[in-house]
mmCIF file of C-alpha atoms in Angstrom:
data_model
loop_
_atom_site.group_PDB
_atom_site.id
_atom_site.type_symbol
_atom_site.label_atom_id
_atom_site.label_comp_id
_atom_site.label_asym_id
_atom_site.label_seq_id
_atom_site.Cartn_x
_atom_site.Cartn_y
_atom_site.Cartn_z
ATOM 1 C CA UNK A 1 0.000 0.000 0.000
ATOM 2 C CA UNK A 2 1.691 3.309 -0.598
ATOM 3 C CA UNK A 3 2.539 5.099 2.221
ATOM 4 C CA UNK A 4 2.910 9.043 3.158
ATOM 5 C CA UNK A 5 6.151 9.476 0.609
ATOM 6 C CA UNK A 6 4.133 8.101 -2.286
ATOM 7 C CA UNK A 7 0.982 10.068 -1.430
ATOM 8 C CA UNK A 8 2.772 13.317 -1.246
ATOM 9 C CA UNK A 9 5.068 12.488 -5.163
ATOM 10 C CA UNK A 10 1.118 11.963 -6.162
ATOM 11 C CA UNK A 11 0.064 15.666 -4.792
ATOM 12 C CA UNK A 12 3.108 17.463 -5.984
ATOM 13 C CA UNK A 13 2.551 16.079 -9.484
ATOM 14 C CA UNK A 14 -1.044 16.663 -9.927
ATOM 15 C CA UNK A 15 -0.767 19.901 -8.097
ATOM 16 C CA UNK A 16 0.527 21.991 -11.058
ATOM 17 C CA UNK A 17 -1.350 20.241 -13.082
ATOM 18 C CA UNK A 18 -4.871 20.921 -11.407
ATOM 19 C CA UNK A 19 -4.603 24.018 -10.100
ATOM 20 C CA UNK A 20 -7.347 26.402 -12.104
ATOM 21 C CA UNK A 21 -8.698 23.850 -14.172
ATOM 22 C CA UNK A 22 -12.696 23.338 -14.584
ATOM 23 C CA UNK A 23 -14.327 19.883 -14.834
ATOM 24 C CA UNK A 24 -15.888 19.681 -17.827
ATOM 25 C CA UNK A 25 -17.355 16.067 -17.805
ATOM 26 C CA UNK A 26 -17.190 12.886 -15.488
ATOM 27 C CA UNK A 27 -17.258 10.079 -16.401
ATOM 28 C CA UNK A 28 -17.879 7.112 -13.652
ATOM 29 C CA UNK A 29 -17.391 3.367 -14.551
ATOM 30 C CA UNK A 30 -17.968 2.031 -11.556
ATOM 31 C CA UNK A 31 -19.893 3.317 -9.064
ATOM 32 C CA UNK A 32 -18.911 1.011 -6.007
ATOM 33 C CA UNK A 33 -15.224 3.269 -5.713
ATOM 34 C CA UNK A 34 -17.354 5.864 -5.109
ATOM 35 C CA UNK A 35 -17.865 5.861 -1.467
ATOM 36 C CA UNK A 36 -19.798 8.804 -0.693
ATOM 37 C CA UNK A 37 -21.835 10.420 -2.068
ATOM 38 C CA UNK A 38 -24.057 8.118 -4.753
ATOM 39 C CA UNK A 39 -22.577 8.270 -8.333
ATOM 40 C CA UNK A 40 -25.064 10.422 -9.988
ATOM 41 C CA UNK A 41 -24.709 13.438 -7.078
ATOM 42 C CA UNK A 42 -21.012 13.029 -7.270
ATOM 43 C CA UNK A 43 -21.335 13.506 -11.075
ATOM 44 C CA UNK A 44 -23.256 16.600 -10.716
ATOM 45 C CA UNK A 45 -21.388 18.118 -7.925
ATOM 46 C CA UNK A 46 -18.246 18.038 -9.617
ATOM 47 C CA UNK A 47 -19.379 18.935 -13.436
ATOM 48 C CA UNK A 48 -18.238 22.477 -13.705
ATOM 49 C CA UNK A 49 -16.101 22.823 -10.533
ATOM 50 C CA UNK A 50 -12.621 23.848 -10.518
ATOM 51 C CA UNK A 51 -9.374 22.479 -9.067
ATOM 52 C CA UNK A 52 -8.383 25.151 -6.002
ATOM 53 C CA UNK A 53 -5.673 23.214 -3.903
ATOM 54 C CA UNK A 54 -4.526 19.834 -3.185
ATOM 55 C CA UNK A 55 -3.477 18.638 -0.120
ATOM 56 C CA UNK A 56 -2.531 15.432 1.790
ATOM 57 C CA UNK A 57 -3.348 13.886 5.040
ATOM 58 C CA UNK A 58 -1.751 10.924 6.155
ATOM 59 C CA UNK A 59 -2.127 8.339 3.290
ATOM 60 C CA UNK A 60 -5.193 10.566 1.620
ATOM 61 C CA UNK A 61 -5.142 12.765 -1.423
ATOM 62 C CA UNK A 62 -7.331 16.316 -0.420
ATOM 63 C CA UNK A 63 -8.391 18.422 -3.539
ATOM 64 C CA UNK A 64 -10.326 20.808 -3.016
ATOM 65 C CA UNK A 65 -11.783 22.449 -5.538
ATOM 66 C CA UNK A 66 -15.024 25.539 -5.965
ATOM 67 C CA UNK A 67 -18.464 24.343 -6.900
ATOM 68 C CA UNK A 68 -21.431 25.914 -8.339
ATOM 69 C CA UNK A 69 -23.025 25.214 -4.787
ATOM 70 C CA UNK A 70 -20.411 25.871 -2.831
ATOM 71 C CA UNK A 71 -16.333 24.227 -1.765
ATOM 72 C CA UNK A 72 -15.973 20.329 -2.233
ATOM 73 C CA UNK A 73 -13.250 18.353 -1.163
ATOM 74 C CA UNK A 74 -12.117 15.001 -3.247
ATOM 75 C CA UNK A 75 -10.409 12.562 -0.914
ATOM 76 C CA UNK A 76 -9.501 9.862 -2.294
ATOM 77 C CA UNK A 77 -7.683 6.631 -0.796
ATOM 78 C CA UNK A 78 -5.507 4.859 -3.498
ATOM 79 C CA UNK A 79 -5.465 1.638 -0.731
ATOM 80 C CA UNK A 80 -3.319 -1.393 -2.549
ATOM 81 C CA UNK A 81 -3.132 -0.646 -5.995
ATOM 82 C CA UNK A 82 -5.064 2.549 -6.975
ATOM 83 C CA UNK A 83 -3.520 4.949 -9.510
ATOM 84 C CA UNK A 84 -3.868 8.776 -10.257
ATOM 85 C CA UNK A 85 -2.706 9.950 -13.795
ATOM 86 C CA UNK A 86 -3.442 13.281 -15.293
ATOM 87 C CA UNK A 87 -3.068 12.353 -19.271
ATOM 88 C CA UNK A 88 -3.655 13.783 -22.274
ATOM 89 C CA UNK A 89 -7.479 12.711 -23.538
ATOM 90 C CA UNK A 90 -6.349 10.766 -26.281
ATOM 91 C CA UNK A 91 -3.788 8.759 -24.389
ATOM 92 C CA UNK A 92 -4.196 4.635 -24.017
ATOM 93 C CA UNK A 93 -6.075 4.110 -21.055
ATOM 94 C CA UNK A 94 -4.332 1.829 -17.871
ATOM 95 C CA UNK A 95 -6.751 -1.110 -17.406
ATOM 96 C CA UNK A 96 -9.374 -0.973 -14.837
ATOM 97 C CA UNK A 97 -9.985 2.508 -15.140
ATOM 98 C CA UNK A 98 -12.844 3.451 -13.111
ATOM 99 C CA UNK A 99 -13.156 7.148 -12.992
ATOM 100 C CA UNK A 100 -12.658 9.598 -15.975
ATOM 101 C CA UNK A 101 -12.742 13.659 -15.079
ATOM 102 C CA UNK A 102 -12.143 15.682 -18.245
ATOM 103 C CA UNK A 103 -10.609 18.899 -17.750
ATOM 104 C CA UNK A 104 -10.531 22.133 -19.437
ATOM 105 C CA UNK A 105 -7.472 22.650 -21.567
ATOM 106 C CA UNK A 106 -6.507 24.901 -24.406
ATOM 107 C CA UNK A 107 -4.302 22.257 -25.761
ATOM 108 C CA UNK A 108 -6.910 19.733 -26.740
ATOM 109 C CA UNK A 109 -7.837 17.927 -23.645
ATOM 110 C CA UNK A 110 -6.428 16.362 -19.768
ATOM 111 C CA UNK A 111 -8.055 13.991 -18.110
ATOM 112 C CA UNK A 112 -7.659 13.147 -14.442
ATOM 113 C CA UNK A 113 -8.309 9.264 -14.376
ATOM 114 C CA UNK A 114 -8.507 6.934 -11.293
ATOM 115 C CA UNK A 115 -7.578 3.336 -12.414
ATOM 116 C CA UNK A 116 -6.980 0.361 -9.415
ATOM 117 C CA UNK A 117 -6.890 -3.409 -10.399
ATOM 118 C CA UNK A 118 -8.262 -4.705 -6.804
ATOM 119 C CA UNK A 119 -11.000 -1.863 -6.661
ATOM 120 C CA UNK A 120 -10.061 -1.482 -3.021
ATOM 121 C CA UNK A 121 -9.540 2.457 -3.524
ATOM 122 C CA UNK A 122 -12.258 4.631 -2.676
ATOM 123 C CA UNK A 123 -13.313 8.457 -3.811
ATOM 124 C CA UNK A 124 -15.469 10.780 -1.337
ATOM 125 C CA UNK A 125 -16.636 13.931 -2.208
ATOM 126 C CA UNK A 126 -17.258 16.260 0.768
ATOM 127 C CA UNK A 127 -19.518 19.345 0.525
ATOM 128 C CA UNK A 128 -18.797 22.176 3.115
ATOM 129 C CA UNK A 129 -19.707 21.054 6.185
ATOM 130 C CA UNK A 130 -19.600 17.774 5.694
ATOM 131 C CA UNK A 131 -17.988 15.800 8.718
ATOM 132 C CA UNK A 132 -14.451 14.230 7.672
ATOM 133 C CA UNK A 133 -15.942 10.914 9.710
ATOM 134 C CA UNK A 134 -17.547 9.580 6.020
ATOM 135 C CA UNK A 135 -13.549 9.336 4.856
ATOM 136 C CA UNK A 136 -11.783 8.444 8.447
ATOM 137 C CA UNK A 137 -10.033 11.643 8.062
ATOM 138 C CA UNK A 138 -11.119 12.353 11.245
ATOM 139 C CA UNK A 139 -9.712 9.435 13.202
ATOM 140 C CA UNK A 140 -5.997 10.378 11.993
ATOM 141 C CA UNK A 141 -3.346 11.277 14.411
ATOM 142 C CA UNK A 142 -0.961 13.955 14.138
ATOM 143 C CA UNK A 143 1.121 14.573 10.669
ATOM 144 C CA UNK A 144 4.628 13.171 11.285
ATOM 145 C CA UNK A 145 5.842 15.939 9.205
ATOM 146 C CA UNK A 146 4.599 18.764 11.637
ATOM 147 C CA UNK A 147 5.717 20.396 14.300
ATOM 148 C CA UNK A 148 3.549 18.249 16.469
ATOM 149 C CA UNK A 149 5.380 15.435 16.198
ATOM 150 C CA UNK A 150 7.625 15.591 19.292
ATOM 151 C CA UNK A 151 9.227 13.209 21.871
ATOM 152 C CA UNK A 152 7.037 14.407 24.130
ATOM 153 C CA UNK A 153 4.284 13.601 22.020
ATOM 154 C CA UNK A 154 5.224 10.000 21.090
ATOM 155 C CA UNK A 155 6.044 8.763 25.073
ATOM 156 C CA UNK A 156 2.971 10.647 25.806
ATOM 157 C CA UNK A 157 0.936 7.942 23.695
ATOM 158 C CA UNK A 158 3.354 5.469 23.510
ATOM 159 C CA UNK A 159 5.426 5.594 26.432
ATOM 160 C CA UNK A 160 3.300 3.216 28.676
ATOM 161 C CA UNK A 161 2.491 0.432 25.961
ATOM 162 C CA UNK A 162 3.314 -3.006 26.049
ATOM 163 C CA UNK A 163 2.651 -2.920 21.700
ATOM 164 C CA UNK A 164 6.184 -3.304 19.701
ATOM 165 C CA UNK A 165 7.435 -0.136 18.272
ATOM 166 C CA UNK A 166 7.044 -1.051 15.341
ATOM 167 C CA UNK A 167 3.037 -1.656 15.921
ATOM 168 C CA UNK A 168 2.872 1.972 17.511
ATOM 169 C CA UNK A 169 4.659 3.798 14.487
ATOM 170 C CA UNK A 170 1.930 1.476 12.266
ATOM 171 C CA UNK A 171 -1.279 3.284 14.645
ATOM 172 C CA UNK A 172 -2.869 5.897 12.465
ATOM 173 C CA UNK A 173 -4.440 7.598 15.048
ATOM 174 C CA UNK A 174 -1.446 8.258 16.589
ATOM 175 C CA UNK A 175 0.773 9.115 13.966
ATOM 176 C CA UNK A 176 -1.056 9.107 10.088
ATOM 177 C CA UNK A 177 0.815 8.118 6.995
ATOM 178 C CA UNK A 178 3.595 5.379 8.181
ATOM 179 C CA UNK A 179 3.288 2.104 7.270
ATOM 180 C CA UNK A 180 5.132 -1.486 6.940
ATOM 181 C CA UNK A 181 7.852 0.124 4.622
ATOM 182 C CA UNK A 182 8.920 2.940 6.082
ATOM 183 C CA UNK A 183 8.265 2.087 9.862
ATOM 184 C CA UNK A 184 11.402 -0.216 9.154
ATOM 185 C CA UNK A 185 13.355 2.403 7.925
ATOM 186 C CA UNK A 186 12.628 4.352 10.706
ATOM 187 C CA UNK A 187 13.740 2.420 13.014
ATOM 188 C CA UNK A 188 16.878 1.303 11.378
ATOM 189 C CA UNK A 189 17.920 4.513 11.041
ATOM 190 C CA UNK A 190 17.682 5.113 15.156
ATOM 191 C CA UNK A 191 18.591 1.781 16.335
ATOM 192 C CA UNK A 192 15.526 0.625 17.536
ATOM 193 C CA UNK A 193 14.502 -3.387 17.663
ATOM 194 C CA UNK A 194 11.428 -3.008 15.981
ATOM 195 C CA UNK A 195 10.048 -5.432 18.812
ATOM 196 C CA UNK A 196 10.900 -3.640 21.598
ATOM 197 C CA UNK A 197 8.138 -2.430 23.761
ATOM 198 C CA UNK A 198 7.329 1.343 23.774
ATOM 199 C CA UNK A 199 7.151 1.176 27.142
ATOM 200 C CA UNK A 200 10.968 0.653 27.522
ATOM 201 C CA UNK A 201 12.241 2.962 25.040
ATOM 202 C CA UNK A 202 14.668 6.122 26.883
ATOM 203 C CA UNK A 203 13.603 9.522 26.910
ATOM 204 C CA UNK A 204 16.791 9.839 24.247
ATOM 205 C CA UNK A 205 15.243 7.276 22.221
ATOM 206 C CA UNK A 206 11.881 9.226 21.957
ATOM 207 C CA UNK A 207 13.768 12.153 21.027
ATOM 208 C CA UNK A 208 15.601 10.255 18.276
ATOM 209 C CA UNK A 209 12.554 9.101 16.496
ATOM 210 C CA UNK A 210 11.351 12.688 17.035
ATOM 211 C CA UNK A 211 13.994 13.391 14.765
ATOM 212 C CA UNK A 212 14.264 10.216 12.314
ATOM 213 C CA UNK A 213 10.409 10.293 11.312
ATOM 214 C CA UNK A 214 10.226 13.090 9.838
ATOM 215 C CA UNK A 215 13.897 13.240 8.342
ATOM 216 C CA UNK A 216 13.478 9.573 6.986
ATOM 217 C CA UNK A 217 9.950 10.714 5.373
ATOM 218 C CA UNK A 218 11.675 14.092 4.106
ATOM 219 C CA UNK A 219 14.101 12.056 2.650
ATOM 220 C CA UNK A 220 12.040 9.469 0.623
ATOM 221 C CA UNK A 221 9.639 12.335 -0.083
ATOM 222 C CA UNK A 222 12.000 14.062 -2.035
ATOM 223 C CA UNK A 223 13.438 11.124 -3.804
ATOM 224 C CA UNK A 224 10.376 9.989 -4.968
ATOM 225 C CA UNK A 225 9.380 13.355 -6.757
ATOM 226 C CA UNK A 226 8.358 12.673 -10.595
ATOM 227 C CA UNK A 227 6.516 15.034 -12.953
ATOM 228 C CA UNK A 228 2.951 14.033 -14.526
ATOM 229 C CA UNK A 229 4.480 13.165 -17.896
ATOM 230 C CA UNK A 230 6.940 10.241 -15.578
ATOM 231 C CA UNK A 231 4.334 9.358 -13.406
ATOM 232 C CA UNK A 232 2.585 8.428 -17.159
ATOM 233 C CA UNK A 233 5.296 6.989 -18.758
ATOM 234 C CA UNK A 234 5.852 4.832 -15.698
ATOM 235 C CA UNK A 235 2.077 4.424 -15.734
ATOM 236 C CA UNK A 236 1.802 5.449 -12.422
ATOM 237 C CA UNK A 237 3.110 2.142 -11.086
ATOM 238 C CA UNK A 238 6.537 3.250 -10.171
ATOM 239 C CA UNK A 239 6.213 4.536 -6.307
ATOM 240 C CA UNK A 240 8.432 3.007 -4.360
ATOM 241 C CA UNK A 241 12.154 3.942 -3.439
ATOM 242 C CA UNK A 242 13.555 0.917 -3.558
ATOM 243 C CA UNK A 243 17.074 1.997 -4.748
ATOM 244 C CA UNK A 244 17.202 4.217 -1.496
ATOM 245 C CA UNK A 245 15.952 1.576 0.813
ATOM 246 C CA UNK A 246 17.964 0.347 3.209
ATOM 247 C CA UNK A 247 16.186 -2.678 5.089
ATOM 248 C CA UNK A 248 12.839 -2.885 3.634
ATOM 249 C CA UNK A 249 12.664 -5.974 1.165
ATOM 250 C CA UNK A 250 16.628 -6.764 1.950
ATOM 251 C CA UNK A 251 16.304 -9.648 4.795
ATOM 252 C CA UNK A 252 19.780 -11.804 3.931
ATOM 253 C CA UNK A 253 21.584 -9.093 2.333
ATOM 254 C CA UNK A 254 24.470 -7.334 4.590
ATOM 255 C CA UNK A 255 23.701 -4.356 6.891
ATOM 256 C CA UNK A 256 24.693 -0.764 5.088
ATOM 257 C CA UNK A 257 26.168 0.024 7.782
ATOM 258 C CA UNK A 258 27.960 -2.761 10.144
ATOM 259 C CA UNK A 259 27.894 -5.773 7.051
ATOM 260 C CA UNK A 260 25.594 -8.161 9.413
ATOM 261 C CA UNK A 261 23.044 -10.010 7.402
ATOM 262 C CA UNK A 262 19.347 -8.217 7.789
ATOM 263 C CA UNK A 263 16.730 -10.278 9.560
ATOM 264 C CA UNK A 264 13.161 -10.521 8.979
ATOM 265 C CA UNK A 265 10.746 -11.345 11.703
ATOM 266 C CA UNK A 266 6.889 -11.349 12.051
ATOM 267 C CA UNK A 267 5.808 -8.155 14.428
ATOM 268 C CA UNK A 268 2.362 -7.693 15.199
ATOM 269 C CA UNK A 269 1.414 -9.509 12.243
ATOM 270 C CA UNK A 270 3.329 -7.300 9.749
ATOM 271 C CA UNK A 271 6.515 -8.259 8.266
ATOM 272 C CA UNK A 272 9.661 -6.103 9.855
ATOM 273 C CA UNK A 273 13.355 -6.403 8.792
ATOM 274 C CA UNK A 274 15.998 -5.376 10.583
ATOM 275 C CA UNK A 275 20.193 -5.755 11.998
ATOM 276 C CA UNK A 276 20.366 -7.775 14.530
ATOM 277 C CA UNK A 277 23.762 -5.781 15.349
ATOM 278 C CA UNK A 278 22.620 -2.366 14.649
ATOM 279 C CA UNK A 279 19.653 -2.490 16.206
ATOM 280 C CA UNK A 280 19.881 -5.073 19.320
ATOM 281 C CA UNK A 281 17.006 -5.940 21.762
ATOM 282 C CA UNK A 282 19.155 -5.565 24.719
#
């Protein structure tokens, strides 16, 4: 599933892309990734509205956009294998392509198409006012890119659990947008057992992954930038970083940084890898 890197190289390439332009038509294929509201409303709500921002939080896409009746939001959830291309109209289509916006253009036609192969993405569009509970929105913890994000912060929720680490950094009500991939980079990178419990991590510790989780998700953030014409020759498959990947997908191979072979273990259900040397139980 991507994960907060992948949703933000999504935003920053549609951004330029969206900003200012008007719906013209939409087309829906099917209407069970529509989650909210019922096909034909979303249709008509969205038919003539233009693209004002677009925005992020935790592993959701935010546009908002200005309606004849009044500010929408489109969230949308791209789950396992949902896609977001902006393409030129007359561009071959990805398979199981589901929603079809066409946008004004002077230069003959964009389209903004939602394609996912497991139809486990979902679209909501929000009218002001609406409560962020019909997306989850709501239920999200704090962004681990803001200011918020502080040791004192994480040992507040954390620092009296039993759970792994690795299942705490994983709770999106706590902190919204890390998952399996990057929770093992995270804790790599401060030396963590990724099955330690929270409730024994040091007050230095907590400041450490004050520091690492947002520098690790900076980091893959930037790396995974690509512009709307890479994202379509790639065909919008392309979001991981796995040349920049350290422990992720590498169990067997030696440690980058002490040459120990990388472990993978079963944590909470979830699949974690990690140096045994680098990053010892105690």
């Amino acid at each position: 599933m991507p994960e907060l890197p992948e949703i933000e190289s999504v935003r920053r390439m549609l951004e330029p892309g969206l900003h200012g332009r008007r719906v013209e038509a939409v087309d829906v294929r099917r209407a069970d990734v529509v989650a909210h509201p019922d096909a034909e409303t979303f249709r008509r709500l969205l038919t003539g509205a233009v693209f004002t921002t677009a925005g992020r939080r935790g592993k959701f896409l935010v546009l908002g956009l200005a309606g004849a009746e009044g500010p929408l939001r489109l969230v949308i959830h791209l789950r396992m294998t949902g896609c977001l291309l902006l393409a030129p109209a007359g561009h071959p289509e990805e398979k199981h392509t589901h929603v079809v916006l066409s946008l004004s253009d002077s230069s003959g036609g964009t389209e903004l198409r939602f394609s996912d192969t497991r139809r486990f993405g979902r679209l909501w569009l929000l009218e002001e006012g609406e409560s962020d509970a019909l997306c989850g929105i709501d239920r999200l913890g704090v962004e681990p890119l803001s200011p918020a994000l502080t040791a004192e912060y994480l040992s507040s929720k954390f620092g009296r659990s039993a759970r792994a680490i690795k299942s705490c950094l994983l709770d999106q009500s706590v902190i919204a947008g890390i998952g399996n991939i990057y929770s093992d980079e995270i804790l790599f990178s401060a030396g963590i057992h990724p099955e330690r419990a929270a409730s024994g991590l040091t007050a230095e510790e907590w400041e450490c992954l004050a520091e690492v989780i947002p520098e690790r998700l900076g980091y893959f953030c930037a790396k995974n930038e690509m512009t709307s014409e890479e994202a379509l020759d790639l065909r919008g498959r392309d979001y991981r970083n796995t040349p920049f990947l350290q422990v992720y997908g590498h169990e067997g191979h030696p440690c980058p940084v002490c040459g120990s072979a990388l472990r993978r273990i079963v944590v909470g259900g979830r699949s974690s890898v990690f140096c045994p040397e680098c990053q010892s139980i105690g």
